[in-house]
């Protein structure tokens, strides 16, 4: 029987001028709060170390690369890894990865309770566009600054549970969860930075954005009998609003905890991974019920 208190560490806004060191200090404050709740794992947002820089067009690639990490851990994040090891807490967080070969990914890592990196994921579904778009109120240049992830969707047995990662836009695609579900996933962690307004200026309100975020996370959890933890970077970043709405969802799709603010805020829930078994052996017993001979269109188009 594996039970773990899981914490979601929503981050409030990170301004362009904020240093990584200042952000890491905020992340450690949240980690200390999570330790007080007895958490065994803490989940941080996508691109947790910096502002959501894909909203800015930067013609100078040297400037772009100031938003990327060349190694992990590194000088700025080592205090976070050291605190996690002291507390015996596993973690996931997202960051912009620049590889030694010069490739750029929107990346997330998973550690064990000794702060050793046991898994890495690179965001597959990149929203937005790759050239400056004069029609937009603000840019969303993930397709410019990142390559689609090249590691696929994987799971790791970590601290007694089968864990997988996704990032932000991935949560909107059912393929993400099914690829993990087919590997027996019991916990999917998903950090996100979601603009509160549509850059293409159609009146898509905050309520609709929050509804679609919940819908995506809850359906992924239910349809694959897994816990899902969605954690936002929220609030106003240099005048650009991001939604909050961090939630912890159980394998039946019910929300166990929800953030109420758009600031640094901890949510947590006591997760019993044995609760995944019922769905996986009855309604979502994939081996018994799926008919793959009819699904070819999903992988061929
Ligand atoms: N952000 C957004 C997300 O998928 C988006 C992009 C917003 C797509 C709203 C569709 C609707 O949550 C990132 N970073 O993927």
Tab-separated table of C-alpha atoms and ligand atoms in Angstrom:
chain	number	residue	atom	x	y	z
A	1	UNK	CA	0.000	0.000	0.000
A	2	UNK	CA	1.486	3.293	-1.012
A	3	UNK	CA	0.201	6.541	0.393
A	4	UNK	CA	1.892	9.898	0.019
A	5	UNK	CA	0.916	13.447	0.832
A	6	UNK	CA	1.442	15.345	-2.406
A	7	UNK	CA	1.847	19.118	-2.447
A	8	UNK	CA	1.193	21.502	-5.327
A	9	UNK	CA	3.333	24.617	-5.071
A	10	UNK	CA	1.613	27.252	-7.158
A	11	UNK	CA	3.865	30.206	-7.888
A	12	UNK	CA	2.625	33.757	-8.196
A	13	UNK	CA	4.043	36.000	-10.909
A	14	UNK	CA	7.749	36.111	-11.767
A	15	UNK	CA	8.748	39.441	-13.301
A	16	UNK	CA	11.395	39.735	-16.000
A	17	UNK	CA	13.581	41.521	-13.440
A	18	UNK	CA	13.282	38.777	-10.796
A	19	UNK	CA	16.458	36.733	-10.258
A	20	UNK	CA	16.472	32.912	-10.270
A	21	UNK	CA	17.877	33.113	-6.722
A	22	UNK	CA	14.829	35.092	-5.554
A	23	UNK	CA	12.496	32.573	-7.178
A	24	UNK	CA	14.351	29.615	-5.657
A	25	UNK	CA	13.965	31.229	-2.236
A	26	UNK	CA	10.187	31.355	-2.812
A	27	UNK	CA	10.227	27.711	-3.925
A	28	UNK	CA	12.110	26.723	-0.743
A	29	UNK	CA	9.561	28.595	1.410
A	30	UNK	CA	6.812	26.525	-0.239
A	31	UNK	CA	8.883	23.350	0.229
A	32	UNK	CA	9.205	24.094	3.956
A	33	UNK	CA	5.435	24.558	4.169
A	34	UNK	CA	4.979	21.247	2.333
A	35	UNK	CA	7.291	19.529	4.824
A	36	UNK	CA	5.104	20.837	7.672
A	37	UNK	CA	2.185	19.060	5.954
A	38	UNK	CA	4.201	15.839	5.715
A	39	UNK	CA	4.497	15.947	1.929
A	40	UNK	CA	6.630	13.320	0.213
A	41	UNK	CA	6.503	15.080	-3.173
A	42	UNK	CA	6.131	18.716	-4.233
A	43	UNK	CA	5.030	19.771	-7.722
A	44	UNK	CA	6.110	23.166	-9.120
A	45	UNK	CA	4.918	24.888	-12.336
A	46	UNK	CA	6.220	24.899	-15.911
A	47	UNK	CA	9.206	27.260	-16.459
A	48	UNK	CA	9.280	27.711	-12.686
A	49	UNK	CA	12.570	29.634	-12.538
A	50	UNK	CA	11.754	32.585	-14.790
A	51	UNK	CA	9.002	34.723	-16.158
A	52	UNK	CA	7.017	33.193	-19.048
A	53	UNK	CA	9.510	34.607	-21.565
A	54	UNK	CA	7.838	33.152	-24.724
A	55	UNK	CA	5.473	36.135	-24.512
A	56	UNK	CA	8.421	38.318	-25.654
A	57	UNK	CA	9.868	38.479	-29.179
A	58	UNK	CA	13.679	38.569	-28.870
A	59	UNK	CA	15.623	38.780	-32.156
A	60	UNK	CA	18.921	38.311	-30.323
A	61	UNK	CA	19.433	34.605	-29.532
A	62	UNK	CA	22.037	35.523	-26.925
A	63	UNK	CA	19.238	37.279	-25.050
A	64	UNK	CA	16.906	34.305	-25.561
A	65	UNK	CA	19.496	31.980	-24.056
A	66	UNK	CA	19.680	34.027	-20.851
A	67	UNK	CA	16.321	32.390	-20.001
A	68	UNK	CA	17.737	28.850	-20.351
A	69	UNK	CA	19.582	26.499	-17.966
A	70	UNK	CA	22.682	24.741	-19.304
A	71	UNK	CA	22.861	22.188	-16.506
A	72	UNK	CA	20.624	20.943	-13.709
A	73	UNK	CA	21.164	21.323	-10.835
A	74	UNK	CA	23.180	24.516	-11.210
A	75	UNK	CA	24.306	27.382	-9.011
A	76	UNK	CA	20.882	28.962	-8.749
A	77	UNK	CA	18.951	25.733	-8.108
A	78	UNK	CA	21.447	23.844	-5.912
A	79	UNK	CA	19.913	25.294	-2.698
A	80	UNK	CA	16.554	23.815	-3.730
A	81	UNK	CA	18.066	20.358	-4.293
A	82	UNK	CA	19.953	20.588	-0.982
A	83	UNK	CA	16.807	21.547	0.945
A	84	UNK	CA	14.838	18.773	-0.743
A	85	UNK	CA	17.500	16.255	0.304
A	86	UNK	CA	17.484	17.576	3.881
A	87	UNK	CA	13.707	17.236	4.015
A	88	UNK	CA	13.624	13.909	2.173
A	89	UNK	CA	11.114	15.317	-0.325
A	90	UNK	CA	10.819	14.411	-4.003
A	91	UNK	CA	9.977	17.170	-6.476
A	92	UNK	CA	9.145	18.062	-10.038
A	93	UNK	CA	9.688	21.454	-11.640
A	94	UNK	CA	9.872	22.899	-15.110
A	95	UNK	CA	12.623	24.968	-16.710
A	96	UNK	CA	13.977	25.997	-20.112
A	97	UNK	CA	16.723	23.492	-21.062
A	98	UNK	CA	19.647	24.363	-23.366
A	99	UNK	CA	21.565	21.174	-24.174
A	100	UNK	CA	25.349	21.014	-24.807
A	101	UNK	CA	24.476	20.480	-28.487
A	102	UNK	CA	22.573	23.785	-28.487
A	103	UNK	CA	19.048	22.333	-28.577
A	104	UNK	CA	16.279	24.084	-26.612
A	105	UNK	CA	13.418	22.311	-24.805
A	106	UNK	CA	10.630	23.183	-22.380
A	107	UNK	CA	11.641	20.606	-19.788
A	108	UNK	CA	10.524	19.117	-16.475
A	109	UNK	CA	12.475	16.871	-14.110
A	110	UNK	CA	11.461	14.417	-11.390
A	111	UNK	CA	13.632	13.635	-8.371
A	112	UNK	CA	13.528	11.040	-5.597
A	113	UNK	CA	13.677	11.827	-1.883
A	114	UNK	CA	17.474	12.030	-2.069
A	115	UNK	CA	17.145	14.858	-4.648
A	116	UNK	CA	18.556	12.628	-7.397
A	117	UNK	CA	17.040	13.277	-10.848
A	118	UNK	CA	15.223	10.050	-11.814
A	119	UNK	CA	13.249	11.339	-14.793
A	120	UNK	CA	13.191	14.036	-17.442
A	121	UNK	CA	10.382	15.092	-19.790
A	122	UNK	CA	10.483	17.546	-22.690
A	123	UNK	CA	7.189	19.199	-23.663
A	124	UNK	CA	5.692	17.590	-26.762
A	125	UNK	CA	2.718	19.861	-27.547
A	126	UNK	CA	4.024	23.400	-28.156
A	127	UNK	CA	1.236	25.969	-28.607
A	128	UNK	CA	1.559	29.368	-30.240
A	129	UNK	CA	3.663	30.366	-33.243
A	130	UNK	CA	7.302	30.691	-34.369
A	131	UNK	CA	7.446	34.160	-35.976
A	132	UNK	CA	6.498	37.592	-34.681
A	133	UNK	CA	2.731	37.911	-35.117
A	134	UNK	CA	1.580	41.514	-35.605
A	135	UNK	CA	-2.045	40.472	-35.106
A	136	UNK	CA	-1.507	39.404	-31.514
A	137	UNK	CA	-1.860	41.587	-28.417
A	138	UNK	CA	1.124	39.646	-27.047
A	139	UNK	CA	3.303	36.889	-28.475
A	140	UNK	CA	3.295	33.173	-27.637
A	141	UNK	CA	6.596	32.039	-29.182
A	142	UNK	CA	7.038	28.551	-27.742
A	143	UNK	CA	7.362	27.150	-31.279
A	144	UNK	CA	10.225	29.611	-31.837
A	145	UNK	CA	12.183	29.065	-28.636
A	146	UNK	CA	11.658	25.324	-28.092
A	147	UNK	CA	11.825	22.136	-30.142
A	148	UNK	CA	9.047	19.577	-29.629
A	149	UNK	CA	10.128	17.137	-26.947
A	150	UNK	CA	12.214	14.155	-28.179
A	151	UNK	CA	11.869	11.877	-25.134
A	152	UNK	CA	8.227	10.841	-25.574
A	153	UNK	CA	5.875	10.104	-22.672
A	154	UNK	CA	7.492	7.903	-20.018
A	155	UNK	CA	6.812	6.760	-16.455
A	156	UNK	CA	9.160	6.062	-13.572
A	157	UNK	CA	8.614	3.985	-10.460
A	158	UNK	CA	9.571	6.563	-7.832
A	159	UNK	CA	9.095	6.368	-4.050
A	160	UNK	CA	6.602	3.502	-4.445
A	161	UNK	CA	4.366	4.977	-7.168
A	162	UNK	CA	4.376	4.970	-10.972
A	163	UNK	CA	4.850	8.630	-11.924
A	164	UNK	CA	4.733	10.495	-15.230
A	165	UNK	CA	5.102	14.125	-16.284
A	166	UNK	CA	3.514	16.437	-18.830
A	167	UNK	CA	3.704	20.210	-19.313
A	168	UNK	CA	0.959	22.799	-19.763
A	169	UNK	CA	-0.526	22.481	-23.276
A	170	UNK	CA	0.071	18.698	-23.087
A	171	UNK	CA	-2.809	18.571	-20.562
A	172	UNK	CA	-5.290	19.501	-23.312
A	173	UNK	CA	-4.456	16.437	-25.422
A	174	UNK	CA	-5.976	13.069	-24.398
A	175	UNK	CA	-3.080	11.290	-26.116
A	176	UNK	CA	-0.792	12.580	-23.371
A	177	UNK	CA	-2.655	10.810	-20.578
A	178	UNK	CA	-3.363	7.617	-22.557
A	179	UNK	CA	0.331	7.184	-23.452
A	180	UNK	CA	1.072	7.388	-19.710
A	181	UNK	CA	-2.018	5.362	-18.751
A	182	UNK	CA	-0.922	2.482	-20.994
A	183	UNK	CA	2.224	2.345	-18.840
A	184	UNK	CA	0.188	2.050	-15.631
A	185	UNK	CA	0.703	5.623	-14.436
A	186	UNK	CA	-0.657	6.426	-10.960
A	187	UNK	CA	0.408	10.098	-10.768
A	188	UNK	CA	0.762	12.643	-13.566
A	189	UNK	CA	2.354	15.981	-12.627
A	190	UNK	CA	1.632	18.915	-14.959
A	191	UNK	CA	3.003	22.421	-14.435
A	192	UNK	CA	1.478	25.197	-16.527
A	193	UNK	CA	1.703	28.895	-17.454
A	194	UNK	CA	-1.626	29.769	-19.066
A	195	UNK	CA	-2.387	33.315	-20.215
A	196	UNK	CA	-5.651	34.559	-18.729
A	197	UNK	CA	-6.595	36.307	-21.964
A	198	UNK	CA	-6.368	35.146	-25.558
A	199	UNK	CA	-3.582	36.850	-27.493
A	200	UNK	CA	-5.787	36.649	-30.580
A	201	UNK	CA	-8.161	38.937	-28.776
A	202	UNK	CA	-11.316	36.901	-28.904
A	203	UNK	CA	-13.211	37.412	-25.680
A	204	UNK	CA	-12.292	34.173	-24.001
A	205	UNK	CA	-12.768	35.020	-20.321
A	206	UNK	CA	-10.934	33.817	-17.260
A	207	UNK	CA	-13.819	31.554	-16.204
A	208	UNK	CA	-13.685	29.688	-19.520
A	209	UNK	CA	-9.906	29.292	-19.244
A	210	UNK	CA	-10.176	27.905	-15.737
A	211	UNK	CA	-13.028	25.585	-16.791
A	212	UNK	CA	-10.984	24.163	-19.700
A	213	UNK	CA	-7.986	23.653	-17.432
A	214	UNK	CA	-10.080	21.744	-14.877
A	215	UNK	CA	-11.872	19.772	-17.615
A	216	UNK	CA	-8.584	18.673	-19.179
A	217	UNK	CA	-6.975	17.638	-15.887
A	218	UNK	CA	-10.056	15.894	-14.470
A	219	UNK	CA	-10.858	13.961	-17.639
A	220	UNK	CA	-7.249	12.815	-17.985
A	221	UNK	CA	-7.320	11.541	-14.416
A	222	UNK	CA	-10.670	9.759	-14.692
A	223	UNK	CA	-10.094	8.197	-18.127
A	224	UNK	CA	-6.771	6.712	-17.011
A	225	UNK	CA	-7.530	6.017	-13.339
A	226	UNK	CA	-4.624	8.162	-12.133
A	227	UNK	CA	-3.968	11.067	-9.821
A	228	UNK	CA	-3.239	14.280	-11.709
A	229	UNK	CA	-1.648	17.371	-10.133
A	230	UNK	CA	-1.869	20.576	-12.183
A	231	UNK	CA	0.162	23.494	-10.828
A	232	UNK	CA	0.115	27.046	-12.183
A	233	UNK	CA	2.453	29.932	-12.344
A	234	UNK	CA	-0.209	32.633	-11.844
A	235	UNK	CA	-0.813	36.359	-11.618
A	236	UNK	CA	0.378	39.447	-13.413
A	237	UNK	CA	3.845	39.155	-15.022
A	238	UNK	CA	4.977	42.543	-16.352
A	239	UNK	CA	1.357	43.367	-17.021
A	240	UNK	CA	0.419	40.003	-18.553
A	241	UNK	CA	-2.082	37.911	-16.526
A	242	UNK	CA	-1.700	34.153	-16.055
A	243	UNK	CA	-4.482	31.949	-14.630
A	244	UNK	CA	-4.145	30.167	-11.300
A	245	UNK	CA	-6.465	27.243	-10.638
A	246	UNK	CA	-3.915	24.682	-9.424
A	247	UNK	CA	-5.682	21.446	-8.472
A	248	UNK	CA	-5.036	17.910	-7.228
A	249	UNK	CA	-7.372	15.370	-8.894
A	250	UNK	CA	-8.007	11.793	-7.731
A	251	UNK	CA	-8.363	8.703	-9.996
A	252	UNK	CA	-12.153	9.177	-10.120
A	253	UNK	CA	-11.721	12.718	-11.425
A	254	UNK	CA	-12.715	14.469	-8.220
A	255	UNK	CA	-10.797	17.603	-7.175
A	256	UNK	CA	-9.180	17.021	-3.775
A	257	UNK	CA	-7.569	20.477	-3.404
A	258	UNK	CA	-7.709	23.777	-5.290
A	259	UNK	CA	-5.697	26.989	-5.059
A	260	UNK	CA	-7.778	30.068	-4.260
A	261	UNK	CA	-5.292	32.826	-5.082
A	262	UNK	CA	-2.998	33.915	-7.911
A	263	UNK	CA	-0.004	34.060	-5.564
A	264	UNK	CA	2.521	31.612	-4.120
A	265	UNK	CA	0.139	29.096	-2.575
A	266	UNK	CA	0.488	25.528	-1.351
A	267	UNK	CA	-2.205	22.925	-1.880
A	268	UNK	CA	-1.887	19.339	-0.679
A	269	UNK	CA	-3.760	16.038	-0.494
A	270	UNK	CA	-3.231	12.594	1.025
A	271	UNK	CA	-2.993	10.311	-2.031
A	272	UNK	CA	-3.489	6.541	-1.718
A	273	UNK	CA	-2.180	5.106	-4.989
A	274	UNK	CA	-4.061	1.828	-4.379
A	275	UNK	CA	-7.164	3.852	-5.341
A	276	UNK	CA	-5.934	3.696	-8.943
A	277	UNK	CA	-6.396	-0.078	-9.034
A	278	UNK	CA	-10.204	-0.121	-9.173
A	279	UNK	CA	-10.458	1.898	-12.375
A	280	UNK	CA	-7.543	0.079	-13.985
A	281	UNK	CA	-9.102	-3.344	-13.323
A	282	UNK	CA	-12.722	-2.530	-14.194
A	283	UNK	CA	-14.012	0.240	-16.441
A	284	UNK	CA	-10.526	1.210	-17.706
A	285	UNK	CA	-9.004	-2.243	-17.914
A	286	UNK	CA	-7.302	-1.324	-21.213
A	287	UNK	CA	-6.320	-4.897	-22.140
A	288	UNK	CA	-9.881	-6.138	-21.783
A	289	UNK	CA	-11.824	-3.254	-23.292
A	290	UNK	CA	-9.788	-1.274	-25.830
A	291	UNK	CA	-10.058	-2.214	-29.520
A	292	UNK	CA	-6.786	-1.004	-30.984
A	293	UNK	CA	-7.647	-2.325	-34.447
A	294	UNK	CA	-9.968	0.676	-34.744
A	295	UNK	CA	-7.576	3.341	-33.428
A	296	UNK	CA	-5.073	3.577	-36.296
A	297	UNK	CA	-6.253	7.054	-37.284
A	298	UNK	CA	-4.914	8.448	-33.987
A	299	UNK	CA	-1.305	7.530	-34.761
A	300	UNK	CA	-1.375	7.695	-38.559
A	301	UNK	CA	-2.759	11.238	-39.047
B	1	LIG	N1	0.064	27.798	-22.365
B	1	LIG	C1	-1.270	27.665	-22.759
B	1	LIG	C2	-1.898	26.320	-22.377
B	1	LIG	O1	-1.995	25.411	-23.164
B	1	LIG	C3	-3.010	28.024	-24.376
B	1	LIG	C4	-1.512	27.987	-24.201
B	1	LIG	C5	-3.798	28.842	-23.587
B	1	LIG	C6	-3.598	27.215	-25.300
B	1	LIG	C7	-5.191	28.848	-23.742
B	1	LIG	C8	-4.983	27.226	-25.477
B	1	LIG	C9	-5.784	28.043	-24.696
B	1	LIG	O2	-2.352	26.257	-21.236
B	1	LIG	C10	1.133	26.972	-22.526
B	1	LIG	N2	2.300	27.383	-21.997
B	1	LIG	O3	1.067	25.900	-23.122
